[in-house]
Tab-separated table of C-alpha atoms and ligand atoms in Angstrom:
chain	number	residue	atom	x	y	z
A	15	UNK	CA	-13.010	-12.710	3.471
A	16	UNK	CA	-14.598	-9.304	2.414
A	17	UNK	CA	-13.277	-8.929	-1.373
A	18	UNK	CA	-12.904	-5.126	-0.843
A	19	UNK	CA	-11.171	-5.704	2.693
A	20	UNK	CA	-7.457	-4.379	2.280
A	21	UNK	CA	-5.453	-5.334	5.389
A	22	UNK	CA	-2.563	-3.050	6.301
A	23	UNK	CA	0.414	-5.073	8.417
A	24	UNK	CA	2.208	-2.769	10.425
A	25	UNK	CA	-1.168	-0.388	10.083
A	26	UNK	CA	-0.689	1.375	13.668
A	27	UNK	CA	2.807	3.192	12.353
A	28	UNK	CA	3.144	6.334	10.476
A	29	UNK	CA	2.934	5.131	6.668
A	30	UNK	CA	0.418	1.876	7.374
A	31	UNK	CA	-1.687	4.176	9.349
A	32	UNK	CA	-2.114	6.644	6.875
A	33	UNK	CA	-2.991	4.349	4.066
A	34	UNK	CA	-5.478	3.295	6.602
A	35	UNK	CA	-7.023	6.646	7.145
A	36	UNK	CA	-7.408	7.247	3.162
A	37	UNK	CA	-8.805	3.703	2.108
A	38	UNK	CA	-11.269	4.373	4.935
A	39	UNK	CA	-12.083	7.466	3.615
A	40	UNK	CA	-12.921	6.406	0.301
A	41	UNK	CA	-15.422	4.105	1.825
A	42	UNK	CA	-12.997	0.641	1.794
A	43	UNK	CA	-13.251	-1.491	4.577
A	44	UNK	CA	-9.993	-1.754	6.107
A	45	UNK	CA	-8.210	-4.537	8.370
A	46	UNK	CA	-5.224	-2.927	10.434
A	47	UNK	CA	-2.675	-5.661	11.552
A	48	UNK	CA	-0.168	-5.159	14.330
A	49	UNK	CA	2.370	-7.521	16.569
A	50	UNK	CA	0.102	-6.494	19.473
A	51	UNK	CA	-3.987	-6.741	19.450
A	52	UNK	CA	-3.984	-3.426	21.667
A	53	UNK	CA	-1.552	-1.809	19.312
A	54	UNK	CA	-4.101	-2.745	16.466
A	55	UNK	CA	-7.310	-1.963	18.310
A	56	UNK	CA	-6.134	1.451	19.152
A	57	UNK	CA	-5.224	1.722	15.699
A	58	UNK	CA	-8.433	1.042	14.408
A	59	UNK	CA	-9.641	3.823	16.447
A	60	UNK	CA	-7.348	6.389	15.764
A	61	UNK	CA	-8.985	5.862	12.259
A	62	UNK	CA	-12.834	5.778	13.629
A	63	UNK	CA	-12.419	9.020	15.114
A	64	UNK	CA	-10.891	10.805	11.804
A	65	UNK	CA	-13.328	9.010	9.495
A	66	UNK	CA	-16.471	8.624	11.263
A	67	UNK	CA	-18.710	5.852	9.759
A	68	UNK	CA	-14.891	3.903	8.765
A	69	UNK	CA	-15.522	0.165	8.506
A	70	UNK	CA	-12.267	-0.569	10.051
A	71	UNK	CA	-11.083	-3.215	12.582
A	72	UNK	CA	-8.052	-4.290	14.133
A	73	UNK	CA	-6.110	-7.151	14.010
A	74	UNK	CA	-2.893	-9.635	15.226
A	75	UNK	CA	-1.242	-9.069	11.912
A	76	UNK	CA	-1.546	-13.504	11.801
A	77	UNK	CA	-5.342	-12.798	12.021
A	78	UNK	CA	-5.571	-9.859	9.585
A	79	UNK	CA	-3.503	-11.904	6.970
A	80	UNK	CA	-6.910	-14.352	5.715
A	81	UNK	CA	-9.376	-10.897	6.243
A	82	UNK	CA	-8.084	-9.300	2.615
A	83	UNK	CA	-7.584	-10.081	-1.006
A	84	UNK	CA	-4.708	-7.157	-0.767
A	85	UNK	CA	-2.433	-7.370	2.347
A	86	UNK	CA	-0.136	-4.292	2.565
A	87	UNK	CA	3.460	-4.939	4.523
A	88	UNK	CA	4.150	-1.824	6.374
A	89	UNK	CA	6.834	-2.580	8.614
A	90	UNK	CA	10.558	-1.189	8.689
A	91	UNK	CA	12.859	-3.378	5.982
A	92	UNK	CA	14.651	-4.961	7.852
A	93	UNK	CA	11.315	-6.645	9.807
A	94	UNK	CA	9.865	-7.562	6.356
A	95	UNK	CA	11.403	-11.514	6.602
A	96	UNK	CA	10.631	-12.048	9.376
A	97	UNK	CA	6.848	-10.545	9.377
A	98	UNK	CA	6.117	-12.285	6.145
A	99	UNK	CA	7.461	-15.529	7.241
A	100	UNK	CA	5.141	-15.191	10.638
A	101	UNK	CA	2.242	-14.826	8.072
A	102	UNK	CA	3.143	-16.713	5.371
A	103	UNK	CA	0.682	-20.046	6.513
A	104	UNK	CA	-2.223	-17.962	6.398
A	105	UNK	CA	-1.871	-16.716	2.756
A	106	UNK	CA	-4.184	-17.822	0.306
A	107	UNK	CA	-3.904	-19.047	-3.171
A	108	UNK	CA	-4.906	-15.535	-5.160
A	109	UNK	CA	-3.732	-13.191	-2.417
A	110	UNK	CA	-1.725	-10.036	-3.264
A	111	UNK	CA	0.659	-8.758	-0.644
A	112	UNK	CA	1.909	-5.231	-1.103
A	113	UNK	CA	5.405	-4.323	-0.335
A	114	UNK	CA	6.065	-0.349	0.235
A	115	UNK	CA	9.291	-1.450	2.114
A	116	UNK	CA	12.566	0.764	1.242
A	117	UNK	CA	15.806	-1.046	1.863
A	118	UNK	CA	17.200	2.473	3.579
A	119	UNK	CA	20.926	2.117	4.954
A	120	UNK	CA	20.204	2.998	7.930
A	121	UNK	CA	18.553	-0.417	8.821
A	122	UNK	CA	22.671	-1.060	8.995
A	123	UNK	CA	23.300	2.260	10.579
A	124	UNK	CA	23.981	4.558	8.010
A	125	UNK	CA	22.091	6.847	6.476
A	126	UNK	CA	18.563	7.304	5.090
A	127	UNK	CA	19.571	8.815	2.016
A	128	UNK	CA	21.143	5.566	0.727
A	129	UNK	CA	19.897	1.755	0.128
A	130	UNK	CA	21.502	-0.915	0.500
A	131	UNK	CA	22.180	-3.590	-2.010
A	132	UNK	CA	19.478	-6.512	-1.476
A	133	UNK	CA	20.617	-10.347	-3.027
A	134	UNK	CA	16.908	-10.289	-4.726
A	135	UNK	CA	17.479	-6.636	-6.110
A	136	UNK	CA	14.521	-4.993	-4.000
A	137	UNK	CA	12.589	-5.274	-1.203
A	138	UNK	CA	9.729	-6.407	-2.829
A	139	UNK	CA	11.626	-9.185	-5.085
A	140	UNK	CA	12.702	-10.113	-1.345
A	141	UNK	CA	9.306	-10.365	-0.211
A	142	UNK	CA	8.382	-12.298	-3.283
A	143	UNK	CA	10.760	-14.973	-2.698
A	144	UNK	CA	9.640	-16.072	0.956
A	145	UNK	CA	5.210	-15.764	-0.078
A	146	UNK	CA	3.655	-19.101	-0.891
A	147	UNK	CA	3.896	-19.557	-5.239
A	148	UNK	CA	0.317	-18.796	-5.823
A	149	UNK	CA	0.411	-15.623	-3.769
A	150	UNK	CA	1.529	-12.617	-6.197
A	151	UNK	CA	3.654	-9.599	-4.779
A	152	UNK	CA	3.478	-6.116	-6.346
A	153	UNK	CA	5.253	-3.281	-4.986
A	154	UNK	CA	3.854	0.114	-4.740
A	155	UNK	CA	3.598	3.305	-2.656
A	156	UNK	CA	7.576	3.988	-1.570
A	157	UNK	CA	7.368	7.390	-2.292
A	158	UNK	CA	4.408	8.340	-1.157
A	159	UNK	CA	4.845	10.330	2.133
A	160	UNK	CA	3.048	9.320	5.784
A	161	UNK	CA	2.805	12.546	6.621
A	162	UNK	CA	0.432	13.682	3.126
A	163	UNK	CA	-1.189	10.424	3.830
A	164	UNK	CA	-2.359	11.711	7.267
A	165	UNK	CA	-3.640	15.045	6.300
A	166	UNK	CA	-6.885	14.158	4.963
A	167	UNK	CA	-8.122	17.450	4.134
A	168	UNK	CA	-5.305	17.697	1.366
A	169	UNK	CA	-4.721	15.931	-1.882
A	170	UNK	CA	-2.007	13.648	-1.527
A	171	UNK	CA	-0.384	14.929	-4.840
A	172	UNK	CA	2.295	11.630	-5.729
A	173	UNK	CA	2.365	9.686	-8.410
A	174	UNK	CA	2.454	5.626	-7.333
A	175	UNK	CA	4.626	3.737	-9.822
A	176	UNK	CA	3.037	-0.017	-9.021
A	177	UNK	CA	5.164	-2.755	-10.316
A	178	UNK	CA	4.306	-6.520	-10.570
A	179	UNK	CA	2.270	-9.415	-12.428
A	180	UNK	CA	-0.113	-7.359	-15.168
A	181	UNK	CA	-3.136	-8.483	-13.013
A	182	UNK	CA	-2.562	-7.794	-9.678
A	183	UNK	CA	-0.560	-4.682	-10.532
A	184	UNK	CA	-3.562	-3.317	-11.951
A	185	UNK	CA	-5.816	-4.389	-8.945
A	186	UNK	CA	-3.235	-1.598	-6.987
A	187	UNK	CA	-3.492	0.673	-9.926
A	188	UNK	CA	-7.093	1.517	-8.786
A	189	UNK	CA	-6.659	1.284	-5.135
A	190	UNK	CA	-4.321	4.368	-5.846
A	191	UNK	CA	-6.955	6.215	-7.545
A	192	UNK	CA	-9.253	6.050	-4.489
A	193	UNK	CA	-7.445	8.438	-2.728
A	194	UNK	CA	-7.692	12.041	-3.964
A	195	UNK	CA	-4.372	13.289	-5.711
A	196	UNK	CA	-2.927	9.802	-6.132
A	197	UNK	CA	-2.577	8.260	-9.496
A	198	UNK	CA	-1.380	4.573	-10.362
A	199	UNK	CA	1.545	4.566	-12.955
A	200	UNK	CA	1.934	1.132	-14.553
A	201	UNK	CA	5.744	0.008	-13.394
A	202	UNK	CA	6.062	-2.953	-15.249
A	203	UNK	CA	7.707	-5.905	-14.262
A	204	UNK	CA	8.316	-6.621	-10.271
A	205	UNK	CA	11.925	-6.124	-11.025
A	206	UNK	CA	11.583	-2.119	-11.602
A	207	UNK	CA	11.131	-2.247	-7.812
A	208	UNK	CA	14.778	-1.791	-7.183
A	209	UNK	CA	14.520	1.714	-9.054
A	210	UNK	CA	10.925	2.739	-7.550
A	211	UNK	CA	12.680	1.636	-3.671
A	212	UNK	CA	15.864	3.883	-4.417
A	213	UNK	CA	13.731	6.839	-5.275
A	214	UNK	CA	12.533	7.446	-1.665
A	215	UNK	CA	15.928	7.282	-0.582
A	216	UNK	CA	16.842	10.304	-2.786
A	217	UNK	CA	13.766	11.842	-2.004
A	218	UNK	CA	14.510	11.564	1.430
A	219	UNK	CA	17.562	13.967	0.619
A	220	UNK	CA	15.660	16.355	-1.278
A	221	UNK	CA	13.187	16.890	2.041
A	222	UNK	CA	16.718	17.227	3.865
A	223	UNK	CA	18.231	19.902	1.365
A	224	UNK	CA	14.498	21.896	0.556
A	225	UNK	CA	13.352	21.553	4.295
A	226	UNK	CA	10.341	20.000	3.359
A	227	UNK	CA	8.677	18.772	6.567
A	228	UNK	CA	5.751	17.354	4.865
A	229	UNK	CA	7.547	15.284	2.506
A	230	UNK	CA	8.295	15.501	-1.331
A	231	UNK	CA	6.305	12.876	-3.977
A	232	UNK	CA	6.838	12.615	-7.756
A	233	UNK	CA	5.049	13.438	-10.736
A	234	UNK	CA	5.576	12.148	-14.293
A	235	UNK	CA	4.614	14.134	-16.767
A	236	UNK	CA	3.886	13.804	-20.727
A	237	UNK	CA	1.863	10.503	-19.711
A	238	UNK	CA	-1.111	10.099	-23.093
A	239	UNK	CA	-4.532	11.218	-21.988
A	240	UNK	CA	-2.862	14.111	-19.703
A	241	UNK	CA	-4.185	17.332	-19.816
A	242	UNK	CA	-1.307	20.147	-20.266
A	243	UNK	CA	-3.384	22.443	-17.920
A	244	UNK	CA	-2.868	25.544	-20.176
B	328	LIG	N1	7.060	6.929	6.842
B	328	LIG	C1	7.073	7.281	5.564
B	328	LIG	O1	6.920	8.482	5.202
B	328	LIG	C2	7.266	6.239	4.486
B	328	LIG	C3	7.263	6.651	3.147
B	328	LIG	C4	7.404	5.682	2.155
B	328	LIG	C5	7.552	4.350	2.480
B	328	LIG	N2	7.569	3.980	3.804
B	328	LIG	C6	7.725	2.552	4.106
B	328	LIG	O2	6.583	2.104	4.798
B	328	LIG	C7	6.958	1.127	5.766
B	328	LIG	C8	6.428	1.563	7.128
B	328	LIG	O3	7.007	2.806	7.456
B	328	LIG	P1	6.624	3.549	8.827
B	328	LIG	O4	7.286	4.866	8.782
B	328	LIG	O5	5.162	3.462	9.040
B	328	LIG	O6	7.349	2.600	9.885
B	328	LIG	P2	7.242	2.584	11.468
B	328	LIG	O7	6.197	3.552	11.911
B	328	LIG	O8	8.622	2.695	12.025
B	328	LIG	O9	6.780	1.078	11.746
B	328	LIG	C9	5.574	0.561	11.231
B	328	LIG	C10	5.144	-0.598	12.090
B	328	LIG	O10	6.061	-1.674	11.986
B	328	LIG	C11	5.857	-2.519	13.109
B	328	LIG	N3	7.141	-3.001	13.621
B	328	LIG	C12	8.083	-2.297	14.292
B	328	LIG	N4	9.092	-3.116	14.667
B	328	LIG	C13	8.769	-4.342	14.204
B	328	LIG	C14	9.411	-5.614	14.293
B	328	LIG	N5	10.544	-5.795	14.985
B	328	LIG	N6	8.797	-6.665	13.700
B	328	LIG	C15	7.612	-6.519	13.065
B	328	LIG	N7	6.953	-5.342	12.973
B	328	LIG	C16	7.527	-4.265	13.538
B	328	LIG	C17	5.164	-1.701	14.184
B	328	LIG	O11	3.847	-2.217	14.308
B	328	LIG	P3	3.371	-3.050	15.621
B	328	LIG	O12	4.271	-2.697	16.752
B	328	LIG	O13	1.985	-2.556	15.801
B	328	LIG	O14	3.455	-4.475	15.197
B	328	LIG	C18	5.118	-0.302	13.585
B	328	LIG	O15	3.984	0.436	13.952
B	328	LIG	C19	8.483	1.024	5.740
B	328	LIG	O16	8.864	-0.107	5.019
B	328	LIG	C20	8.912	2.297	5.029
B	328	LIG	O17	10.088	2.127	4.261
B	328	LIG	C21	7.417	4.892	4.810
């Protein structure tokens, strides 16, 4: 295992790839898992031709799994079981494994603009229940849009509220600030999940009612050591 490896599960779709394309960037090697080798292969080359120089490769999400000390799910909710229970025998001891997963209704149907309840409380307390007990979960990076991902001449501009065990949710913290415009927010306990996963829902109404193609991301403001920019 390379300790700066991050492998991305679910790398070859919008948000996975994207996260791909800026942890390349910044010099990380990536690992980009997918149901299908092809799927991942062509991935991984998508990236090598926007990053030239990328250490990236691609991956059967089973065989990306052991690659990274980070594994990020990026898969539609309502795939999250049953990819982390087809990966779940090749996690380590000591592993962290991301969830960005947003429980949106319309995995029933409905709409995007709404979650649905989930019997854990979030995704991510979802995902924690079904990992291995020495394998931490942390959740991070719900409302940070595919589309700034994959637009690597700009800033990404979004705050990334990362929630989860003090340790590993720090380990995220500074992934975040590898990639230009993002910043790591400390989001507590695993539990604050439930809020940071119902935020992208609403967001996903405020790109409906401003018309914002690109996507809308938060900022906090008032955090100590920020400047006021007057
Ligand atoms: N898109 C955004 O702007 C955005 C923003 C914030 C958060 N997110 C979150 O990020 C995650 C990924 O979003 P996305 O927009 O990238 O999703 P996506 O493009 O629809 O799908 C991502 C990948 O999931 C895999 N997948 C599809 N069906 C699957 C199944 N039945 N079982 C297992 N894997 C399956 C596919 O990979 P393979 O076919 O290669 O296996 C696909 O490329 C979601 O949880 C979403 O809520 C997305």
């Amino acid at each position: 295992m390379n300790e700066n490896a991050i492998a991305i599960l679910g790398g070859t779709g919008d948000q996975g790839l994207g996260l791909a394309l800026r942890f390349a960037k910044a010099g990380q090697p990536v690992v980009i898992g997918s149901r299908k080798l092809d799927r991942a292969l062509e991935a991984a080359e998508k990236v090598r031709q926007a990053v030239p120089g990328a250490d990236v490769e691609g991956l059967a999400n089973e065989d990306a799994t052991p690659r990274a000390p980070i594994v990020i799910l990026s898969v539609p909710f309502e795939h999250f079981a049953s990819t982390v229970k087809g990966i779940k025998e090749k996690l380590a001891d000591g592993q962290v494994v991301v969830s960005m997963g947003v429980p949106l209704a319309a995995a029933v149907g409905d709409g995007a603009v709404r979650t649905l309840g989930i019997w854990q409380g979030s995704c991510a307390e979802l995902v924690k229940s079904l990992v291995p007990k020495g394998v931490d979960v942390v959740s991070a990076f719900q409302n940070v849009s595919a589309h700034r991902l994959q637009h690597l001449e700009e800033p990404v501009e979004c705050d990334v509220i990362v929630s989860g065990a003090k340790a590993s949710r720090e380990r995220v913290m500074a992934l975040c600030e590898l990639v230009p415009g993002l910043r790591g927010i400390d989001g507590g306990p695993l539990s604050n999940a439930r809020i940071v996963e119902s935020v992208t829902a609403l967001l996903i109404g405020l790109n409906i009612r401003y018309k914002v193609s690109e996507g809308l991301g938060i900022r906090l403001t008032g955090l100590p050591g920020e400047s006021s920019g007057s």
